[in-house]
Short mmCIF file of C-alpha atoms and ligand atoms in Angstrom, two decimals:
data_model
loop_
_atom_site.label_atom_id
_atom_site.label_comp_id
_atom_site.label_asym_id
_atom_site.label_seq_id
_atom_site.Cartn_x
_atom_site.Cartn_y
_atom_site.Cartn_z
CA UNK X 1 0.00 0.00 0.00
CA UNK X 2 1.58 3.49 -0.82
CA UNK X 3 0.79 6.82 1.21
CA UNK X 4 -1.09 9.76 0.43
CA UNK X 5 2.46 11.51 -0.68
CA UNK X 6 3.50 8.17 -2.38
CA UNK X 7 0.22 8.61 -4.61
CA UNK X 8 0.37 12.30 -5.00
CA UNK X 9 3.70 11.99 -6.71
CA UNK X 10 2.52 8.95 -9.05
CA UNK X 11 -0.15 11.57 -9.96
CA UNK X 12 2.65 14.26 -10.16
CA UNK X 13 4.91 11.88 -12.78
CA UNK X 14 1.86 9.88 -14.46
CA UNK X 15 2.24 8.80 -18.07
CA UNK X 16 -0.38 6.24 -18.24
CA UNK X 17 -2.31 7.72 -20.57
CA UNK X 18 -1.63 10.24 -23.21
CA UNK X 19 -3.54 13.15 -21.44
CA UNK X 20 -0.43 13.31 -19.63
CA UNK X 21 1.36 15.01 -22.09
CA UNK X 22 -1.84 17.78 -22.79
CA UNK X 23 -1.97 19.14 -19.48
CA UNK X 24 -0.69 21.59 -18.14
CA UNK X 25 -1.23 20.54 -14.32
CA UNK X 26 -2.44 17.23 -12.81
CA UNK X 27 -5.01 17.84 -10.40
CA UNK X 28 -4.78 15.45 -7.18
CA UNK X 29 -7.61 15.13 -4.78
CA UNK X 30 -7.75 17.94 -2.12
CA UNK X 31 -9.38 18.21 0.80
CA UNK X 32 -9.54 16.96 4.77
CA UNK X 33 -7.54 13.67 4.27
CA UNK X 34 -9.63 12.28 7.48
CA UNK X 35 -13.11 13.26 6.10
CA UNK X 36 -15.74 10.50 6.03
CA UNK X 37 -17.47 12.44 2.79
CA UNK X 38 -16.05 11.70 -0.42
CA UNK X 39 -16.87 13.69 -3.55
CA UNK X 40 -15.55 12.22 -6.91
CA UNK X 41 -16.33 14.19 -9.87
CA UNK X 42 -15.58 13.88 -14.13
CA UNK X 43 -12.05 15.28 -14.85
CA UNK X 44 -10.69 18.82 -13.71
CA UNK X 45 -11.65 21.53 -16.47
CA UNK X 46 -9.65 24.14 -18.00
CA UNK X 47 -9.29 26.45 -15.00
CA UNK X 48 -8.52 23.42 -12.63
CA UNK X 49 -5.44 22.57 -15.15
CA UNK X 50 -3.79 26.01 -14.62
CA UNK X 51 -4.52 25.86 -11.21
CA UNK X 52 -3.85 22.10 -10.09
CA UNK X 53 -6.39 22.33 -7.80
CA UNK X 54 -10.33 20.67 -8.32
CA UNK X 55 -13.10 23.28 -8.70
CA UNK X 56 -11.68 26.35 -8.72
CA UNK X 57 -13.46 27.49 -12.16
CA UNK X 58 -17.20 28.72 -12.17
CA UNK X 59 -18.49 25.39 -11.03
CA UNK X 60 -16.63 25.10 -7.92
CA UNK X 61 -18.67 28.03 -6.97
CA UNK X 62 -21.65 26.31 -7.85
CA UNK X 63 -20.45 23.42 -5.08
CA UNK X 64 -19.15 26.17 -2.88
CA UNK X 65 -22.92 27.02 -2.37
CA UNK X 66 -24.79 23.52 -2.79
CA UNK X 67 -22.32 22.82 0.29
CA UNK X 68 -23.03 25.47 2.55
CA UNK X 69 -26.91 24.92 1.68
CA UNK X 70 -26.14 21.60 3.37
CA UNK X 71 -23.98 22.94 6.08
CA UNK X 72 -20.38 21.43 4.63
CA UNK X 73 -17.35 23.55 4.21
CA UNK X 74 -14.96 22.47 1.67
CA UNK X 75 -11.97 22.48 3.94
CA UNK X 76 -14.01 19.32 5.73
CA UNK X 77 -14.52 16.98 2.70
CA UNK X 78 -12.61 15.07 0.21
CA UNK X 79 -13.01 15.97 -3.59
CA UNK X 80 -11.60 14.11 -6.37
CA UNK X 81 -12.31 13.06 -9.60
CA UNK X 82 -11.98 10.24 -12.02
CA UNK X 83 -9.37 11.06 -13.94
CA UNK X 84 -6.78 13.57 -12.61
CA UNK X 85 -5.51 15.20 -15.98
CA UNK X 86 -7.61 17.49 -17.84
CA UNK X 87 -9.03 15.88 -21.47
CA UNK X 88 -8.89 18.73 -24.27
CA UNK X 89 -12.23 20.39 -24.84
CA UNK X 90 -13.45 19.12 -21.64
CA UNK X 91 -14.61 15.93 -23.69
CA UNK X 92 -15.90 12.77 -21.73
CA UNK X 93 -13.20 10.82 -20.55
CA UNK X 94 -12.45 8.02 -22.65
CA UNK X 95 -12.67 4.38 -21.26
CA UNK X 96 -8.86 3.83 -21.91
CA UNK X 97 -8.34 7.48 -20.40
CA UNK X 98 -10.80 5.93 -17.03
CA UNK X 99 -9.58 2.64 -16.71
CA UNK X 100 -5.48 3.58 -16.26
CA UNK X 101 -6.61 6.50 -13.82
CA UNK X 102 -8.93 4.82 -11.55
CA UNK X 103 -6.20 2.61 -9.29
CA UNK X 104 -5.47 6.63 -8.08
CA UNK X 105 -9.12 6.54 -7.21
CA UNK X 106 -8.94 3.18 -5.61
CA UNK X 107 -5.55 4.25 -3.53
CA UNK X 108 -7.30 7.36 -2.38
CA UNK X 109 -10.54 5.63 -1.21
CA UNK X 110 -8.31 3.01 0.09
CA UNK X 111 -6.69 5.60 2.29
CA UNK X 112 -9.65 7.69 3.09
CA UNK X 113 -11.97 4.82 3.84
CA UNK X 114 -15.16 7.30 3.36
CA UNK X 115 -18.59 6.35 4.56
CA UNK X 116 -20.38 8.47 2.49
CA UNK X 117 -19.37 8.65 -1.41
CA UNK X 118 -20.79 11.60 -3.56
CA UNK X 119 -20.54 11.15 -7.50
CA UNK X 120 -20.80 14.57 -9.27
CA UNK X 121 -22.73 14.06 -12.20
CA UNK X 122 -22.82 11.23 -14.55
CA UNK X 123 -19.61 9.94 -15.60
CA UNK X 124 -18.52 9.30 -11.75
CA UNK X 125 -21.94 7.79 -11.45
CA UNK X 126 -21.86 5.56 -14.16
CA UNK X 127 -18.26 4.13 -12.82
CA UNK X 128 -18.73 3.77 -9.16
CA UNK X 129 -22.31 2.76 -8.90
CA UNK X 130 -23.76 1.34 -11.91
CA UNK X 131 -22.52 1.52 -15.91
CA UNK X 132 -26.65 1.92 -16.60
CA UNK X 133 -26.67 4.83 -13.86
CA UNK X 134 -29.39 7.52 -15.31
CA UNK X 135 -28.63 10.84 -13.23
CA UNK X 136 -31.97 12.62 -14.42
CA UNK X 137 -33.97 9.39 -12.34
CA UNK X 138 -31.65 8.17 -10.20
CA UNK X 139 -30.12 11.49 -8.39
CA UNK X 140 -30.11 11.61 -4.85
CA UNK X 141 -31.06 7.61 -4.21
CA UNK X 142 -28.69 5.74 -2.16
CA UNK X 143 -26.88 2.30 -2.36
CA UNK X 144 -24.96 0.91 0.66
CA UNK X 145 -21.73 -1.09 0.03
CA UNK X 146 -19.09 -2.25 2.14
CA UNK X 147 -20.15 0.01 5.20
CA UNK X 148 -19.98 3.10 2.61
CA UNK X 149 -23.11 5.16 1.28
CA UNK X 150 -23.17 6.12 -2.62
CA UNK X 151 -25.13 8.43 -3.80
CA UNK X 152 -25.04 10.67 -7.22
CA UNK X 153 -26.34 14.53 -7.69
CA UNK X 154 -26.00 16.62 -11.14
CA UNK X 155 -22.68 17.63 -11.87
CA UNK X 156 -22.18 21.48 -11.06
CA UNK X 157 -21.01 22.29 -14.77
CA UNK X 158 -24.35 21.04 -15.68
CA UNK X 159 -26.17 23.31 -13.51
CA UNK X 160 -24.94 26.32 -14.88
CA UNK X 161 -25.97 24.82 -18.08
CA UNK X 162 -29.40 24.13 -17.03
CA UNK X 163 -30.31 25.82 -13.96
CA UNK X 164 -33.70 24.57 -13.82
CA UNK X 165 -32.05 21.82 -12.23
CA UNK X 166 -31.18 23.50 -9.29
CA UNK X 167 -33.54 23.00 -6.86
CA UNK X 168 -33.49 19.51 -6.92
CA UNK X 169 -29.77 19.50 -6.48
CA UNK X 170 -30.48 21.85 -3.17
CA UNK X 171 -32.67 18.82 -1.95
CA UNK X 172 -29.78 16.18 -2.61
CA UNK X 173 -27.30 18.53 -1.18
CA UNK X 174 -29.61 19.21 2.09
CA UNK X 175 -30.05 15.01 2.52
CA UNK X 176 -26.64 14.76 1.73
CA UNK X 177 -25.64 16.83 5.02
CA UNK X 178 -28.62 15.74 6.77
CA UNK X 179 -26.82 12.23 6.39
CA UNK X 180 -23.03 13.23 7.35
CA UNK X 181 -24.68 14.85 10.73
CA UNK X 182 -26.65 11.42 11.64
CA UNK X 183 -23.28 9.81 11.03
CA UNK X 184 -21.20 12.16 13.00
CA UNK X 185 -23.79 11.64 15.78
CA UNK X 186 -23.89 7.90 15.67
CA UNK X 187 -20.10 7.92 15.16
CA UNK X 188 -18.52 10.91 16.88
N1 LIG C 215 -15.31 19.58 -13.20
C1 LIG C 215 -14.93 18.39 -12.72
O1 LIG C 215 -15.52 17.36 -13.03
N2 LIG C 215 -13.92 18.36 -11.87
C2 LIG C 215 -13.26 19.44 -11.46
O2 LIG C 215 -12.34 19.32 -10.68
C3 LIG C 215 -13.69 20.68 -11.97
C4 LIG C 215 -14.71 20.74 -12.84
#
């Protein structure tokens, strides 16, 4: 088993898959290293491969406020996403693209052991709970596995897209901290 620093710097040096030599920055999972909440999103986007960092363009503002709706700062939480390199365009993610960056994915849940895993939208969806996953019917249900609670919620980039959506994302954000208190409660 490798450490979080270990992992950071196989993300740091990673030529797995050609994306590798497009970005500019890889963009490691950030957050509270302890936290049992777990968000995994798509890929970073344009702004998060100049910066390095996840959601620092328009839609991490759109999380910034889900999360406070639901009483979460991001400082507390885990965010990371399926692949760690930015893909031109901010295309999907290609299956050869997911499948040699998900063991980073696996190491970091590994280490983080979260009890509560949120997918942002449907590409993280579609790989950690079910390759059928429909985000418009499905949103804000929950499946338990090995002690850990999945859920999925519409990716922020797609809110600003189609804000209409919004208020049901508020509701899946509100359950979602609704669900980390209970826990912290049950578990302190
Ligand atoms: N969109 C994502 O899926 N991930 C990020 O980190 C930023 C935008």
């Amino acid at each position: 088993m490798y450490t979080w620093e270990e992992i950071e710097k196989f993300v740091n040096h990673c030529g797995a898959c050609p994306l590798g030599r497009t970005r500019n920055h890889p963009v490691m999972g950030r957050g509270d290293r302890k936290s049992r909440l777990m968000l995994v999103a798509e890929a970073p986007g344009a702004q998060e491969d100049l910066a390095g960092v996840p959601f620092v363009g328009p839609s991490g503002k759109v999380l910034d406020e889900l999360l406070a709706l639901a009483g979460i700062r991001r400082e507390e939480i885990y965010i990371t996403n399926i692949l760690k390199c930015h893909p031109p365009g901010n295309r999907d993610p290609l299956d050869q693209e997911k499948e040699a960056c998900i063991p980073y994915l696996k190491w970091e849940t590994y280490l983080l052991k979260p009890r509560i895993i949120v997918c942002l939208g449907r590409v993280a969806a579609q790989r950690l709970i079910s390759p059928d996953y429909r985000i418009t019917r499905e949103h804000g249900t929950w499946v338990e596995r090995k002690g850990c609670s999945l859920t999925a919620v519409y990716h922020p980039s797609a809110l600003l897209r189609d804000p209409a959506r919004l208020e049901v994302a508020r509701k899946d954000f509100r359950a979602i901290g609704e669900k980390l208190r209970r826990l912290e409660a049950a578990e302190p």
